[in-house]
Amino acid sequence: MTPSVTSYVQQLDVDERPLFAKLSVLGVSLVSLLRGSCGDWATVRDAQAAYVTSPGSLLEREAAQLATLAGPADLHVPQVAGYRGGVLFTVPAAGPSLADLIGEEPGRTAELLELVTGEVAAGLRRRGVAARVERSEIRERSVTTTFLRKFNGLSGEAYLRQTEHAETLMAVVTRLRRAQRVPAPPTRAVVFGDLKPEHAVFPDAAGGRPVFLDPGLMRGRPAGDAAKLVSRVVLNLIAHPPGDTRDVRAVLGGIAAFAASMTARSDRAGRDAWLRQLTVMWLMDTTSILSTYLSAPPGLPLSGHAVAVVARAGVVCDMLDRSTAALVSLRDVRSVWRLCLDNAAKTVAS
């Protein structure tokens, strides 16, 4: 089994053909499921039997999205070997991930982030993509939807109290809920939705066209894909600090250059609005995934990365505390952005 906090993923051979088999239980994370949010096992089993046969289940939509990405979007994705009984079978994609390449060549951070987001953006703008996405959106993987679902009222507070850093995280969540009350743009772009560094694999390690895994296509805020990438690249740095501080500066400098390139053609108001989206959603995503790791029950196997993040949870919480305090107290978003990057550098070094 491949450790995951969201779904069951198993690598297996079918007729001597290596495949990944993915099963989603009721479309919720395994942490929530094992914490009893969907009832006891008998209730879950009965509900799952109905769920996998109902139209529009999570992995049925993911299979449809992979077909959209391979078809009208003209992006490279894993081949779908089949979808049966609620299980999605895909052919493995070989090669280093975006996370691997940034770790090996930190000086290429901006170039690699621009390559991945540019490839995705070009594909999602192609004719016929938007209409197909609207029939099979996976809004469950939206940064803001996930955050608001997790931290909704009293249930959100009870959820955070399952962690060892409840007080700090509750303050962080309160600030982020306040900060996210910004009017959505009048038109929302089609976004990948779950663009993590490990979801872009490079068969040609020199930087050819990437293969994109585990889509969560939807209409969303334009900065959503960039925000999730920034969140996870920074978490990777914190969880696995490079031995050379120059590498840390290279990665964070690359993130800053990447953000600047994304708004180079916008006016000042447009740049500031996008940068605020990016900052808020970065901190939301980090808060969500950190709380998921911290609340995972003992029987759920975590990935090596998740274990490393949990080991550094205290300094990640401190970073979130300082950064969200600046977010709600400072008016100049560019100052907030620079401060957040500085906080990240100090956290990696701590």
Coordinates of C-alpha atoms in Angstrom, one line a residue:
M1 CA 0.0 0.0 0.0
T2 CA 1.2 3.5 -0.8
P3 CA 0.7 5.7 2.3
S4 CA -2.0 8.3 1.8
V5 CA -4.2 10.4 4.1
T6 CA -6.9 10.8 1.4
S7 CA -7.5 7.4 -0.3
Y8 CA -6.4 3.8 -0.5
V9 CA -3.7 3.5 -3.1
Q10 CA -2.2 0.1 -3.9
Q11 CA 0.5 -0.8 -6.5
L12 CA -0.2 -4.2 -8.0
D13 CA 0.3 -6.4 -11.1
V14 CA -2.6 -7.3 -13.3
D15 CA -1.7 -10.0 -15.9
E16 CA 1.9 -9.0 -15.3
R17 CA 1.2 -5.4 -16.0
P18 CA 2.1 -2.9 -13.2
L19 CA -0.8 -0.7 -12.2
F20 CA -1.9 1.7 -9.4
A21 CA -5.3 0.9 -7.9
K22 CA -7.0 3.8 -6.1
L23 CA -10.1 3.5 -3.9
S24 CA -11.9 6.5 -2.4
V25 CA -14.2 5.7 0.6
L26 CA -17.3 8.0 0.4
G27 CA -15.1 10.7 -1.2
V28 CA -13.7 11.8 2.2
S29 CA -10.2 11.7 3.6
L30 CA -9.1 8.5 5.5
V31 CA -8.3 10.6 8.5
S32 CA -11.9 11.8 8.7
L33 CA -13.2 8.3 8.0
L34 CA -11.1 6.6 10.7
R35 CA -12.0 9.4 13.2
G36 CA -15.6 8.3 12.8
S37 CA -17.0 11.3 11.0
C38 CA -19.0 8.9 8.7
G39 CA -20.2 6.6 11.5
D40 CA -19.2 3.1 12.5
W41 CA -17.7 0.5 10.0
A42 CA -21.1 -1.1 9.3
T43 CA -22.6 2.3 8.4
V44 CA -19.6 3.1 6.2
R45 CA -19.7 -0.3 4.5
D46 CA -23.3 0.1 3.6
A47 CA -22.9 3.7 2.4
Q48 CA -19.9 2.8 0.3
A49 CA -21.8 0.1 -1.5
A50 CA -24.3 2.7 -2.6
Y51 CA -21.6 5.3 -3.3
V52 CA -19.5 3.3 -5.8
T53 CA -22.6 2.6 -7.9
S54 CA -23.9 6.2 -7.9
P55 CA -23.1 8.5 -10.8
G56 CA -20.6 11.2 -10.1
S57 CA -18.5 9.4 -7.4
L58 CA -15.1 11.1 -6.8
L59 CA -13.0 8.6 -8.8
E60 CA -15.5 8.3 -11.6
R61 CA -15.0 12.1 -12.0
E62 CA -11.2 11.7 -11.8
A63 CA -11.3 9.1 -14.6
A64 CA -13.3 11.6 -16.7
Q65 CA -10.9 14.3 -15.9
L66 CA -7.9 12.2 -17.0
A67 CA -9.7 11.6 -20.3
T68 CA -10.2 15.4 -20.7
L69 CA -6.6 16.2 -19.9
A70 CA -5.3 13.5 -22.4
G71 CA -7.9 14.6 -25.0
P72 CA -8.8 18.2 -25.7
A73 CA -6.3 19.6 -23.1
D74 CA -3.4 17.7 -24.8
L75 CA -1.5 17.2 -21.6
H76 CA 0.4 14.1 -20.6
V77 CA -1.3 12.1 -17.9
P78 CA -1.2 8.4 -16.7
Q79 CA -3.1 6.0 -18.9
V80 CA -6.3 4.9 -17.4
A81 CA -6.4 1.1 -17.5
G82 CA -10.0 0.9 -16.2
Y83 CA -12.5 2.0 -13.6
R84 CA -14.5 -0.9 -12.0
G85 CA -16.4 -1.2 -8.7
G86 CA -15.3 2.2 -7.5
V87 CA -11.6 1.5 -8.1
L88 CA -9.5 3.5 -10.6
F89 CA -6.6 1.7 -12.3
T90 CA -3.8 3.7 -13.9
V91 CA -0.5 2.9 -15.4
P92 CA 2.5 4.2 -13.3
A93 CA 4.3 7.3 -14.5
A94 CA 8.1 6.9 -14.2
G95 CA 10.6 9.7 -13.5
P96 CA 11.5 12.3 -10.9
S97 CA 8.8 14.6 -9.6
L98 CA 8.8 18.4 -9.5
A99 CA 9.7 18.1 -5.8
D100 CA 12.7 15.9 -6.7
L101 CA 14.0 18.3 -9.4
I102 CA 13.7 21.3 -7.1
G103 CA 15.5 19.4 -4.4
E104 CA 18.3 18.4 -6.8
E105 CA 18.6 21.8 -8.6
P106 CA 17.2 24.6 -6.3
G107 CA 18.5 27.2 -8.7
R108 CA 15.9 26.1 -11.3
T109 CA 12.9 26.6 -8.9
A110 CA 11.4 29.5 -10.8
E111 CA 12.0 27.9 -14.2
L112 CA 10.4 24.6 -13.1
L113 CA 7.4 26.2 -11.4
E114 CA 6.8 28.4 -14.5
L115 CA 7.2 25.3 -16.8
V116 CA 4.6 23.3 -14.8
T117 CA 2.0 26.1 -14.4
G118 CA 2.5 27.3 -18.0
E119 CA 1.9 23.8 -19.3
V120 CA -1.2 23.3 -17.2
A121 CA -2.6 26.8 -18.1
A122 CA -2.1 26.3 -21.8
G123 CA -3.8 22.9 -21.7
L124 CA -6.8 24.1 -19.7
R125 CA -7.4 27.0 -22.1
R126 CA -7.8 24.8 -25.1
R127 CA -11.1 24.5 -26.9
G128 CA -13.6 22.1 -25.3
V129 CA -11.9 21.7 -22.0
A130 CA -14.0 24.1 -19.9
A131 CA -17.3 22.5 -20.9
R132 CA -16.1 19.0 -20.0
V133 CA -14.7 20.2 -16.7
E134 CA -18.0 21.7 -15.7
R135 CA -19.6 18.3 -16.1
S136 CA -17.1 16.6 -13.8
E137 CA -15.6 19.2 -11.4
I138 CA -13.8 17.9 -8.3
R139 CA -14.4 20.8 -5.9
E140 CA -13.5 18.7 -2.9
R141 CA -9.9 19.4 -3.7
S142 CA -10.2 23.2 -3.7
V143 CA -8.0 24.9 -1.2
T144 CA -10.7 27.2 0.1
T145 CA -13.4 24.5 0.0
T146 CA -11.2 22.1 2.0
F147 CA -10.3 24.8 4.5
L148 CA -13.9 26.0 5.1
R149 CA -15.1 22.4 5.4
K150 CA -12.5 21.4 7.9
F151 CA -12.8 24.5 10.1
N152 CA -16.5 25.1 10.1
G153 CA -17.8 26.4 13.4
L154 CA -17.8 24.1 16.5
S155 CA -16.9 21.0 14.6
G156 CA -13.8 22.8 13.3
E157 CA -12.7 23.7 16.9
A158 CA -13.3 20.1 18.0
Y159 CA -11.2 18.8 15.1
L160 CA -8.3 21.1 16.0
R161 CA -8.5 20.0 19.7
Q162 CA -7.4 16.6 18.5
T163 CA -4.0 18.0 17.7
E164 CA -1.1 19.1 20.0
H165 CA -1.1 22.7 18.8
A166 CA -4.8 23.5 19.1
E167 CA -4.6 27.0 20.5
T168 CA -2.1 28.3 17.9
L169 CA -4.0 26.6 15.0
M170 CA -7.4 28.0 16.2
A171 CA -5.9 31.5 16.2
V172 CA -4.5 30.9 12.7
V173 CA -7.8 29.6 11.4
T174 CA -9.7 32.6 12.8
R175 CA -7.3 35.0 11.0
L176 CA -7.6 33.1 7.7
R177 CA -11.3 33.0 7.8
R178 CA -11.3 36.7 8.2
A179 CA -8.7 37.2 5.5
Q180 CA -10.5 35.0 2.9
R181 CA -13.6 37.2 3.0
V182 CA -12.5 38.8 -0.2
P183 CA -14.9 39.0 -3.2
A184 CA -14.2 36.3 -5.8
P185 CA -13.2 37.4 -9.2
P186 CA -16.2 37.8 -11.6
T187 CA -14.9 35.0 -13.8
R188 CA -13.1 32.0 -12.5
A189 CA -10.5 30.2 -14.5
V190 CA -10.4 26.4 -15.0
V191 CA -7.6 25.2 -12.6
F192 CA -5.9 21.9 -12.0
G193 CA -7.0 22.0 -8.4
D194 CA -4.5 19.6 -6.8
L195 CA -1.2 20.7 -8.3
K196 CA 1.2 19.5 -5.8
P197 CA 5.0 19.1 -6.6
E198 CA 4.6 15.3 -6.5
H199 CA 1.7 15.4 -9.0
A200 CA 4.0 16.5 -11.8
V201 CA 6.4 13.8 -12.9
F202 CA 9.2 14.3 -15.5
P203 CA 10.0 11.2 -17.7
D204 CA 12.7 13.4 -19.2
A205 CA 14.6 14.6 -16.1
A206 CA 16.1 17.4 -18.1
G207 CA 12.8 19.2 -18.0
G208 CA 10.6 18.0 -20.9
R209 CA 6.9 17.8 -20.8
P210 CA 5.6 16.6 -17.4
V211 CA 3.0 14.0 -16.7
F212 CA 0.3 15.3 -14.4
L213 CA -1.2 13.0 -11.7
D214 CA -4.4 13.1 -9.6
P215 CA -6.3 16.0 -11.1
G216 CA -8.9 18.0 -9.3
L217 CA -10.2 20.2 -12.2
M218 CA -12.7 22.9 -11.3
R219 CA -13.4 26.6 -11.9
G220 CA -11.6 28.4 -9.1
R221 CA -9.5 31.4 -8.1
P222 CA -6.7 32.0 -10.6
A223 CA -4.0 31.8 -8.0
G224 CA -5.2 28.4 -6.7
D225 CA -2.7 26.2 -8.5
A226 CA 0.3 28.4 -7.7
A227 CA -0.7 28.6 -4.0
K228 CA -0.8 24.9 -3.6
L229 CA 2.6 24.6 -5.3
V230 CA 4.1 27.3 -3.0
S231 CA 2.6 25.7 0.1
R232 CA 4.0 22.3 -0.6
V233 CA 7.4 23.4 -1.8
V234 CA 7.9 25.4 1.4
L235 CA 6.7 22.4 3.5
N236 CA 9.2 20.2 1.7
L237 CA 11.9 22.7 2.6
I238 CA 10.9 22.8 6.3
A239 CA 10.5 19.0 6.5
H240 CA 13.8 18.2 4.8
P241 CA 16.0 21.3 5.3
P242 CA 18.9 21.4 2.8
G243 CA 22.4 21.3 4.4
D244 CA 23.4 24.5 2.5
T245 CA 21.6 27.7 3.3
R246 CA 22.3 28.9 -0.2
D247 CA 19.9 26.2 -1.4
V248 CA 17.1 27.6 0.8
R249 CA 17.7 31.1 -0.5
A250 CA 17.6 29.7 -4.1
V251 CA 14.3 27.9 -3.6
L252 CA 12.6 30.8 -1.8
G253 CA 14.1 33.3 -4.3
G254 CA 12.8 31.1 -7.1
I255 CA 9.3 31.2 -5.5
A256 CA 9.5 35.0 -5.4
A257 CA 10.6 35.2 -9.0
F258 CA 7.9 32.8 -10.1
A259 CA 5.2 34.9 -8.3
A260 CA 6.5 38.0 -10.0
S261 CA 6.4 36.4 -13.4
M262 CA 2.8 35.2 -13.0
T263 CA 1.6 38.9 -12.8
A264 CA 4.2 40.6 -15.0
R265 CA 1.5 41.7 -17.5
S266 CA -1.1 42.8 -14.9
D267 CA -1.6 46.3 -13.6
R268 CA -0.8 47.1 -10.0
A269 CA -4.3 46.4 -8.8
G270 CA -4.4 43.1 -10.6
R271 CA -0.9 42.1 -9.2
D272 CA -1.9 42.9 -5.7
A273 CA -5.2 41.0 -5.9
W274 CA -3.5 37.9 -7.3
L275 CA -0.7 38.1 -4.7
R276 CA -3.2 38.4 -1.9
Q277 CA -5.1 35.3 -3.2
L278 CA -1.7 33.5 -3.4
T279 CA -0.7 34.3 0.1
V280 CA -4.1 33.5 1.8
M281 CA -4.4 30.2 -0.1
W282 CA -0.8 29.2 0.6
L283 CA -1.4 29.6 4.4
M284 CA -4.8 27.9 4.1
D285 CA -3.4 24.9 2.4
T286 CA -0.5 24.5 4.8
T287 CA -2.9 24.8 7.8
S288 CA -5.3 22.2 6.3
I289 CA -2.6 19.6 5.5
L290 CA -0.7 20.1 8.7
S291 CA -3.9 19.6 10.8
T292 CA -4.7 16.5 8.7
Y293 CA -1.3 15.0 9.5
L294 CA -1.5 15.9 13.2
S295 CA -5.0 14.3 13.6
A296 CA -4.2 11.1 11.8
P297 CA -5.1 8.1 14.0
P298 CA -2.2 5.8 15.0
G299 CA -3.3 3.0 12.7
L300 CA -3.1 5.1 9.5
P301 CA 0.3 4.8 7.8
L302 CA 1.8 8.2 6.9
S303 CA 4.3 8.9 4.1
G304 CA 7.8 9.7 5.0
H305 CA 7.1 13.4 4.1
A306 CA 4.1 13.5 6.4
V307 CA 6.1 12.0 9.3
A308 CA 8.8 14.7 8.7
V309 CA 6.2 17.5 8.7
V310 CA 4.7 16.2 12.0
A311 CA 8.2 16.2 13.5
R312 CA 8.5 19.8 12.7
A313 CA 4.9 20.8 13.5
G314 CA 5.8 23.2 16.2
V315 CA 7.9 25.5 13.9
V316 CA 5.3 25.2 11.1
C317 CA 2.7 26.4 13.6
D318 CA 4.9 29.3 14.6
M319 CA 5.4 30.3 10.9
L320 CA 1.6 30.2 10.4
D321 CA 1.0 32.2 13.5
R322 CA 3.5 35.0 12.5
S323 CA 2.4 35.0 8.9
T324 CA -1.4 35.2 9.5
A325 CA -0.9 37.9 12.1
A326 CA 0.8 40.0 9.4
L327 CA -1.9 39.1 6.9
V328 CA -4.6 40.7 9.0
S329 CA -2.6 43.6 10.4
L330 CA -0.6 44.9 7.4
R331 CA -2.4 46.6 4.5
D332 CA 0.4 46.4 1.9
V333 CA 0.1 42.9 0.4
R334 CA 3.6 42.9 -1.1
S335 CA 5.0 43.6 2.4
V336 CA 3.0 40.6 3.7
W337 CA 4.2 38.4 0.9
R338 CA 7.9 39.3 1.6
L339 CA 7.4 38.8 5.3
C340 CA 5.8 35.3 4.7
L341 CA 8.8 34.3 2.6
D342 CA 11.1 35.6 5.3
N343 CA 9.2 33.6 7.9
A344 CA 9.6 30.5 5.8
A345 CA 13.3 31.1 5.6
K346 CA 13.6 31.4 9.4
T347 CA 11.4 28.3 9.9
V348 CA 13.6 26.2 7.6
A349 CA 16.7 27.4 9.6
S350 CA 15.2 26.9 13.0

